[in-house]
Amino acid sequence: MDADIVQSVARYAEGVLGEEGFRYVSAVVANCKMLAWELEAQEEEAPAPALDRDIDMNALAIAGYLHDISTTQHGANDHVHKSAEMAVEFLLSQDAPQALVRKVEQIILSHATISSEQDTPIEARILYDADKLGRLSGLAVVTSLIEFGARYPNRSVSGDVLTAILRHIEERFIDLYQSLHTNPAREMARDKFNRTLAFLDGVIEHLSDSTPV
């Protein structure tokens, strides 16, 4: 039953989010599954306090598909609560078990904030990490620069200004990596994280004498 609901959720997410949005959440779901499998494999080798119960893979996948479901209709503001509401509404329309509905709602509501491990379900921690893994790469730096250009299209950018922007991006990048909850996520992100930091440091070093562009 739950597996059928996962497929219905995927189709619903694709219809609401469109091709690009669905591609992103599908990547998040794939990351969720990889992280969950890695955590369970590590648990078999050395039991960890974080896994005092089995990971609910169906609830995790559903939450992965629906965690941003409200953004196309309502934008990014308060999207966590709105997405949780839309998720509950859709799951109830599919006659999903109440326990599953409550679990998915809890995962979505919890995943976006960083709190103590005791207060956050393991599925929410996995979803948080899976959602952030795609942002820990050089592409995220390019995206940040594009967003800056779109926000300030007529602004002259000197070497000093660009250096300040890149330092800010670097600080956010480090904070994001350090916020990851699970060891598998940190291991998966480590190489990209280190390469991106090296790239940023190299660019910043060569910008000291830049002129406006």
PDB file of C-alpha atoms in Angstrom:
ATOM      1  CA  MET A   1       0.000   0.000   0.000  1.00  0.00           C
ATOM      2  CA  ASP A   2       2.662   2.546   1.013  1.00  0.00           C
ATOM      3  CA  ALA A   3       4.739   1.721  -2.099  1.00  0.00           C
ATOM      4  CA  ASP A   4       1.713   2.488  -4.315  1.00  0.00           C
ATOM      5  CA  ILE A   5       1.275   5.807  -2.537  1.00  0.00           C
ATOM      6  CA  VAL A   6       4.923   6.666  -3.216  1.00  0.00           C
ATOM      7  CA  GLN A   7       4.279   6.262  -6.949  1.00  0.00           C
ATOM      8  CA  SER A   8       1.145   8.413  -6.728  1.00  0.00           C
ATOM      9  CA  VAL A   9       3.113  11.055  -4.840  1.00  0.00           C
ATOM     10  CA  ALA A  10       5.828  11.065  -7.506  1.00  0.00           C
ATOM     11  CA  ARG A  11       3.261  11.631 -10.259  1.00  0.00           C
ATOM     12  CA  TYR A  12       1.597  14.380  -8.211  1.00  0.00           C
ATOM     13  CA  ALA A  13       4.944  16.097  -7.580  1.00  0.00           C
ATOM     14  CA  GLU A  14       5.826  15.970 -11.271  1.00  0.00           C
ATOM     15  CA  GLY A  15       2.513  17.573 -12.191  1.00  0.00           C
ATOM     16  CA  VAL A  16       2.810  20.358  -9.635  1.00  0.00           C
ATOM     17  CA  LEU A  17       6.537  21.122  -9.835  1.00  0.00           C
ATOM     18  CA  GLY A  18       7.093  20.720 -13.570  1.00  0.00           C
ATOM     19  CA  GLU A  19      10.063  19.057 -15.243  1.00  0.00           C
ATOM     20  CA  GLU A  20      12.865  21.056 -13.634  1.00  0.00           C
ATOM     21  CA  GLY A  21      11.405  21.018 -10.137  1.00  0.00           C
ATOM     22  CA  PHE A  22      10.632  17.318 -10.354  1.00  0.00           C
ATOM     23  CA  ARG A  23      14.164  16.586 -11.526  1.00  0.00           C
ATOM     24  CA  TYR A  24      15.502  18.332  -8.422  1.00  0.00           C
ATOM     25  CA  VAL A  25      13.249  16.556  -5.919  1.00  0.00           C
ATOM     26  CA  SER A  26      13.949  13.226  -7.642  1.00  0.00           C
ATOM     27  CA  ALA A  27      17.653  13.834  -7.045  1.00  0.00           C
ATOM     28  CA  VAL A  28      16.869  14.619  -3.401  1.00  0.00           C
ATOM     29  CA  VAL A  29      14.916  11.355  -3.086  1.00  0.00           C
ATOM     30  CA  ALA A  30      17.829   9.442  -4.634  1.00  0.00           C
ATOM     31  CA  ASN A  31      20.201  11.077  -2.136  1.00  0.00           C
ATOM     32  CA  CYS A  32      17.805  10.188   0.687  1.00  0.00           C
ATOM     33  CA  LYS A  33      17.885   6.528  -0.301  1.00  0.00           C
ATOM     34  CA  MET A  34      21.681   6.455  -0.599  1.00  0.00           C
ATOM     35  CA  LEU A  35      22.143   8.102   2.789  1.00  0.00           C
ATOM     36  CA  ALA A  36      19.615   5.775   4.424  1.00  0.00           C
ATOM     37  CA  TRP A  37      21.303   2.690   2.975  1.00  0.00           C
ATOM     38  CA  GLU A  38      24.713   3.943   4.115  1.00  0.00           C
ATOM     39  CA  LEU A  39      23.414   4.615   7.624  1.00  0.00           C
ATOM     40  CA  GLU A  40      21.841   1.170   7.834  1.00  0.00           C
ATOM     41  CA  ALA A  41      25.058  -0.438   6.582  1.00  0.00           C
ATOM     42  CA  GLN A  42      27.063   1.426   9.209  1.00  0.00           C
ATOM     43  CA  GLU A  43      24.507   0.402  11.837  1.00  0.00           C
ATOM     44  CA  GLU A  44      25.107  -3.253  11.000  1.00  0.00           C
ATOM     45  CA  GLU A  45      28.832  -2.774  11.576  1.00  0.00           C
ATOM     46  CA  ALA A  46      28.564  -0.592  14.683  1.00  0.00           C
ATOM     47  CA  PRO A  47      25.168   0.249  16.219  1.00  0.00           C
ATOM     48  CA  ALA A  48      24.653   4.006  16.513  1.00  0.00           C
ATOM     49  CA  PRO A  49      22.359   5.905  18.896  1.00  0.00           C
ATOM     50  CA  ALA A  50      20.827   7.781  15.947  1.00  0.00           C
ATOM     51  CA  LEU A  51      19.336   4.557  14.599  1.00  0.00           C
ATOM     52  CA  ASP A  52      17.399   3.318  17.580  1.00  0.00           C
ATOM     53  CA  ARG A  53      14.672   2.251  15.128  1.00  0.00           C
ATOM     54  CA  ASP A  54      14.396   1.397  11.446  1.00  0.00           C
ATOM     55  CA  ILE A  55      14.321   4.194   8.887  1.00  0.00           C
ATOM     56  CA  ASP A  56      10.871   4.554   7.326  1.00  0.00           C
ATOM     57  CA  MET A  57      11.907   4.505   3.667  1.00  0.00           C
ATOM     58  CA  ASN A  58       8.425   5.134   2.266  1.00  0.00           C
ATOM     59  CA  ALA A  59       7.805   8.137   4.509  1.00  0.00           C
ATOM     60  CA  LEU A  60      11.287   9.416   3.672  1.00  0.00           C
ATOM     61  CA  ALA A  61      10.730   9.119  -0.092  1.00  0.00           C
ATOM     62  CA  ILE A  62       7.301  10.763   0.104  1.00  0.00           C
ATOM     63  CA  ALA A  63       8.686  13.642   2.169  1.00  0.00           C
ATOM     64  CA  GLY A  64      11.525  14.004  -0.332  1.00  0.00           C
ATOM     65  CA  TYR A  65       9.100  14.385  -3.216  1.00  0.00           C
ATOM     66  CA  LEU A  66       6.815  16.792  -1.341  1.00  0.00           C
ATOM     67  CA  HIS A  67       9.158  18.908   0.795  1.00  0.00           C
ATOM     68  CA  ASP A  68       9.114  21.788  -1.743  1.00  0.00           C
ATOM     69  CA  ILE A  69       5.682  21.095  -3.254  1.00  0.00           C
ATOM     70  CA  SER A  70       4.256  24.525  -2.349  1.00  0.00           C
ATOM     71  CA  THR A  71       6.986  26.637  -3.947  1.00  0.00           C
ATOM     72  CA  THR A  72       5.450  26.850  -7.424  1.00  0.00           C
ATOM     73  CA  GLN A  73       2.164  28.157  -6.025  1.00  0.00           C
ATOM     74  CA  HIS A  74       3.228  30.083  -2.930  1.00  0.00           C
ATOM     75  CA  GLY A  75       6.922  30.883  -3.409  1.00  0.00           C
ATOM     76  CA  ALA A  76       9.731  30.234  -0.954  1.00  0.00           C
ATOM     77  CA  ASN A  77       8.301  32.137   2.019  1.00  0.00           C
ATOM     78  CA  ASP A  78       7.106  29.747   4.716  1.00  0.00           C
ATOM     79  CA  HIS A  79       7.263  26.960   2.145  1.00  0.00           C
ATOM     80  CA  VAL A  80       7.989  24.346   4.807  1.00  0.00           C
ATOM     81  CA  HIS A  81       4.623  24.759   6.530  1.00  0.00           C
ATOM     82  CA  LYS A  82       2.713  25.201   3.281  1.00  0.00           C
ATOM     83  CA  SER A  83       4.391  22.136   1.771  1.00  0.00           C
ATOM     84  CA  ALA A  84       3.532  20.104   4.865  1.00  0.00           C
ATOM     85  CA  GLU A  85      -0.097  21.221   4.564  1.00  0.00           C
ATOM     86  CA  MET A  86      -0.250  20.302   0.875  1.00  0.00           C
ATOM     87  CA  ALA A  87       1.413  16.958   1.591  1.00  0.00           C
ATOM     88  CA  VAL A  88      -1.167  16.107   4.252  1.00  0.00           C
ATOM     89  CA  GLU A  89      -4.020  17.152   1.971  1.00  0.00           C
ATOM     90  CA  PHE A  90      -2.784  14.995  -0.906  1.00  0.00           C
ATOM     91  CA  LEU A  91      -2.009  11.957   1.232  1.00  0.00           C
ATOM     92  CA  LEU A  92      -5.446  12.070   2.829  1.00  0.00           C
ATOM     93  CA  SER A  93      -6.994  12.239  -0.649  1.00  0.00           C
ATOM     94  CA  GLN A  94      -5.147   8.989  -1.404  1.00  0.00           C
ATOM     95  CA  ASP A  95      -6.473   7.314   1.758  1.00  0.00           C
ATOM     96  CA  ALA A  96      -2.957   7.009   3.132  1.00  0.00           C
ATOM     97  CA  PRO A  97      -2.682   5.529   6.641  1.00  0.00           C
ATOM     98  CA  GLN A  98      -2.890   8.160   9.363  1.00  0.00           C
ATOM     99  CA  ALA A  99       0.451   7.075  10.800  1.00  0.00           C
ATOM    100  CA  LEU A 100       2.139   7.640   7.432  1.00  0.00           C
ATOM    101  CA  VAL A 101       0.480  11.037   7.006  1.00  0.00           C
ATOM    102  CA  ARG A 102       1.632  12.170  10.447  1.00  0.00           C
ATOM    103  CA  LYS A 103       5.146  10.869   9.828  1.00  0.00           C
ATOM    104  CA  VAL A 104       5.526  12.644   6.482  1.00  0.00           C
ATOM    105  CA  GLU A 105       4.188  15.877   7.971  1.00  0.00           C
ATOM    106  CA  GLN A 106       6.665  15.619  10.849  1.00  0.00           C
ATOM    107  CA  ILE A 107       9.590  14.971   8.493  1.00  0.00           C
ATOM    108  CA  ILE A 108       8.782  17.945   6.264  1.00  0.00           C
ATOM    109  CA  LEU A 109       8.214  20.304   9.203  1.00  0.00           C
ATOM    110  CA  SER A 110      11.448  19.219  10.906  1.00  0.00           C
ATOM    111  CA  HIS A 111      13.852  18.910   7.982  1.00  0.00           C
ATOM    112  CA  ALA A 112      14.570  22.578   7.306  1.00  0.00           C
ATOM    113  CA  THR A 113      15.838  23.516  10.754  1.00  0.00           C
ATOM    114  CA  ILE A 114      18.950  22.421  12.585  1.00  0.00           C
ATOM    115  CA  SER A 115      18.147  21.108  16.048  1.00  0.00           C
ATOM    116  CA  SER A 116      19.485  18.558  18.473  1.00  0.00           C
ATOM    117  CA  GLU A 117      19.438  14.996  17.214  1.00  0.00           C
ATOM    118  CA  GLN A 118      17.139  13.952  20.030  1.00  0.00           C
ATOM    119  CA  ASP A 119      14.459  16.366  18.811  1.00  0.00           C
ATOM    120  CA  THR A 120      14.642  15.558  15.093  1.00  0.00           C
ATOM    121  CA  PRO A 121      13.513  12.291  13.462  1.00  0.00           C
ATOM    122  CA  ILE A 122      16.295  10.463  11.641  1.00  0.00           C
ATOM    123  CA  GLU A 123      14.282  10.748   8.409  1.00  0.00           C
ATOM    124  CA  ALA A 124      14.204  14.547   8.758  1.00  0.00           C
ATOM    125  CA  ARG A 125      17.965  14.651   9.287  1.00  0.00           C
ATOM    126  CA  ILE A 126      18.463  12.503   6.199  1.00  0.00           C
ATOM    127  CA  LEU A 127      16.170  14.755   4.139  1.00  0.00           C
ATOM    128  CA  TYR A 128      18.007  17.861   5.354  1.00  0.00           C
ATOM    129  CA  ASP A 129      21.334  16.396   4.253  1.00  0.00           C
ATOM    130  CA  ALA A 130      19.981  15.093   0.944  1.00  0.00           C
ATOM    131  CA  ASP A 131      18.535  18.518   0.164  1.00  0.00           C
ATOM    132  CA  LYS A 132      21.855  20.227   0.884  1.00  0.00           C
ATOM    133  CA  LEU A 133      24.210  17.848  -0.944  1.00  0.00           C
ATOM    134  CA  GLY A 134      23.442  19.412  -4.317  1.00  0.00           C
ATOM    135  CA  ARG A 135      24.440  22.824  -2.998  1.00  0.00           C
ATOM    136  CA  LEU A 136      27.895  21.710  -1.901  1.00  0.00           C
ATOM    137  CA  SER A 137      29.581  21.944  -5.299  1.00  0.00           C
ATOM    138  CA  GLY A 138      31.188  24.492  -7.588  1.00  0.00           C
ATOM    139  CA  LEU A 139      27.895  24.828  -9.432  1.00  0.00           C
ATOM    140  CA  ALA A 140      26.398  26.364  -6.295  1.00  0.00           C
ATOM    141  CA  VAL A 141      29.037  29.113  -6.467  1.00  0.00           C
ATOM    142  CA  VAL A 142      28.106  29.863 -10.074  1.00  0.00           C
ATOM    143  CA  THR A 143      24.424  29.921  -9.138  1.00  0.00           C
ATOM    144  CA  SER A 144      25.107  32.387  -6.310  1.00  0.00           C
ATOM    145  CA  LEU A 145      26.981  34.711  -8.679  1.00  0.00           C
ATOM    146  CA  ILE A 146      24.184  34.513 -11.259  1.00  0.00           C
ATOM    147  CA  GLU A 147      21.647  35.385  -8.560  1.00  0.00           C
ATOM    148  CA  PHE A 148      23.757  38.375  -7.513  1.00  0.00           C
ATOM    149  CA  GLY A 149      23.962  39.575 -11.121  1.00  0.00           C
ATOM    150  CA  ALA A 150      20.211  39.224 -11.552  1.00  0.00           C
ATOM    151  CA  ARG A 151      19.549  41.138  -8.340  1.00  0.00           C
ATOM    152  CA  TYR A 152      21.962  43.988  -9.178  1.00  0.00           C
ATOM    153  CA  PRO A 153      22.076  44.079 -13.009  1.00  0.00           C
ATOM    154  CA  ASN A 154      23.493  47.615 -13.285  1.00  0.00           C
ATOM    155  CA  ARG A 155      26.037  47.445 -10.501  1.00  0.00           C
ATOM    156  CA  SER A 156      29.719  47.841 -11.327  1.00  0.00           C
ATOM    157  CA  VAL A 157      31.676  45.003  -9.749  1.00  0.00           C
ATOM    158  CA  SER A 158      35.253  45.749  -8.741  1.00  0.00           C
ATOM    159  CA  GLY A 159      37.787  43.208  -7.627  1.00  0.00           C
ATOM    160  CA  ASP A 160      37.170  44.214  -4.012  1.00  0.00           C
ATOM    161  CA  VAL A 161      33.409  43.798  -4.352  1.00  0.00           C
ATOM    162  CA  LEU A 162      33.761  40.421  -6.049  1.00  0.00           C
ATOM    163  CA  THR A 163      36.219  39.309  -3.375  1.00  0.00           C
ATOM    164  CA  ALA A 164      33.738  40.262  -0.651  1.00  0.00           C
ATOM    165  CA  ILE A 165      30.973  38.360  -2.455  1.00  0.00           C
ATOM    166  CA  LEU A 166      33.127  35.253  -2.810  1.00  0.00           C
ATOM    167  CA  ARG A 167      34.187  35.390   0.837  1.00  0.00           C
ATOM    168  CA  HIS A 168      30.523  35.565   1.845  1.00  0.00           C
ATOM    169  CA  ILE A 169      29.739  32.589  -0.407  1.00  0.00           C
ATOM    170  CA  GLU A 170      32.673  30.705   1.110  1.00  0.00           C
ATOM    171  CA  GLU A 171      31.428  31.355   4.659  1.00  0.00           C
ATOM    172  CA  ARG A 172      27.937  30.136   3.758  1.00  0.00           C
ATOM    173  CA  PHE A 173      29.471  27.111   2.055  1.00  0.00           C
ATOM    174  CA  ILE A 174      31.432  26.169   5.178  1.00  0.00           C
ATOM    175  CA  ASP A 175      28.391  26.683   7.421  1.00  0.00           C
ATOM    176  CA  LEU A 176      26.331  24.472   5.125  1.00  0.00           C
ATOM    177  CA  TYR A 177      28.876  21.649   5.198  1.00  0.00           C
ATOM    178  CA  GLN A 178      29.217  21.842   8.965  1.00  0.00           C
ATOM    179  CA  SER A 179      25.428  21.690   9.355  1.00  0.00           C
ATOM    180  CA  LEU A 180      25.167  18.221   7.785  1.00  0.00           C
ATOM    181  CA  HIS A 181      23.759  15.731  10.280  1.00  0.00           C
ATOM    182  CA  THR A 182      25.021  12.375   9.013  1.00  0.00           C
ATOM    183  CA  ASN A 183      28.480  10.930   8.458  1.00  0.00           C
ATOM    184  CA  PRO A 184      27.565   9.500   5.013  1.00  0.00           C
ATOM    185  CA  ALA A 185      26.512  12.971   3.831  1.00  0.00           C
ATOM    186  CA  ARG A 186      29.754  14.526   5.035  1.00  0.00           C
ATOM    187  CA  GLU A 187      31.724  11.760   3.338  1.00  0.00           C
ATOM    188  CA  MET A 188      29.804  12.175   0.069  1.00  0.00           C
ATOM    189  CA  ALA A 189      30.278  15.953   0.092  1.00  0.00           C
ATOM    190  CA  ARG A 190      33.868  16.111   1.328  1.00  0.00           C
ATOM    191  CA  ASP A 191      35.730  15.964  -2.006  1.00  0.00           C
ATOM    192  CA  LYS A 192      33.464  18.489  -3.741  1.00  0.00           C
ATOM    193  CA  PHE A 193      33.568  20.691  -0.663  1.00  0.00           C
ATOM    194  CA  ASN A 194      37.373  20.694  -0.506  1.00  0.00           C
ATOM    195  CA  ARG A 195      37.752  21.291  -4.254  1.00  0.00           C
ATOM    196  CA  THR A 196      35.281  24.158  -4.203  1.00  0.00           C
ATOM    197  CA  LEU A 197      36.986  25.803  -1.234  1.00  0.00           C
ATOM    198  CA  ALA A 198      40.341  25.506  -3.004  1.00  0.00           C
ATOM    199  CA  PHE A 199      38.803  27.073  -6.120  1.00  0.00           C
ATOM    200  CA  LEU A 200      37.304  29.958  -4.141  1.00  0.00           C
ATOM    201  CA  ASP A 201      40.561  30.594  -2.284  1.00  0.00           C
ATOM    202  CA  GLY A 202      42.452  30.625  -5.589  1.00  0.00           C
ATOM    203  CA  VAL A 203      40.067  33.092  -7.217  1.00  0.00           C
ATOM    204  CA  ILE A 204      40.064  35.371  -4.174  1.00  0.00           C
ATOM    205  CA  GLU A 205      43.864  35.367  -4.145  1.00  0.00           C
ATOM    206  CA  HIS A 206      44.009  36.538  -7.768  1.00  0.00           C
ATOM    207  CA  LEU A 207      41.428  39.297  -7.350  1.00  0.00           C
ATOM    208  CA  SER A 208      43.452  41.627  -5.155  1.00  0.00           C
ATOM    209  CA  ASP A 209      44.374  43.936  -8.057  1.00  0.00           C
ATOM    210  CA  SER A 210      41.199  43.579 -10.142  1.00  0.00           C
ATOM    211  CA  THR A 211      39.573  46.606 -11.762  1.00  0.00           C
ATOM    212  CA  PRO A 212      35.838  47.169 -12.284  1.00  0.00           C
ATOM    213  CA  VAL A 213      34.257  44.888 -14.872  1.00  0.00           C
TER     214      VAL A 213
END
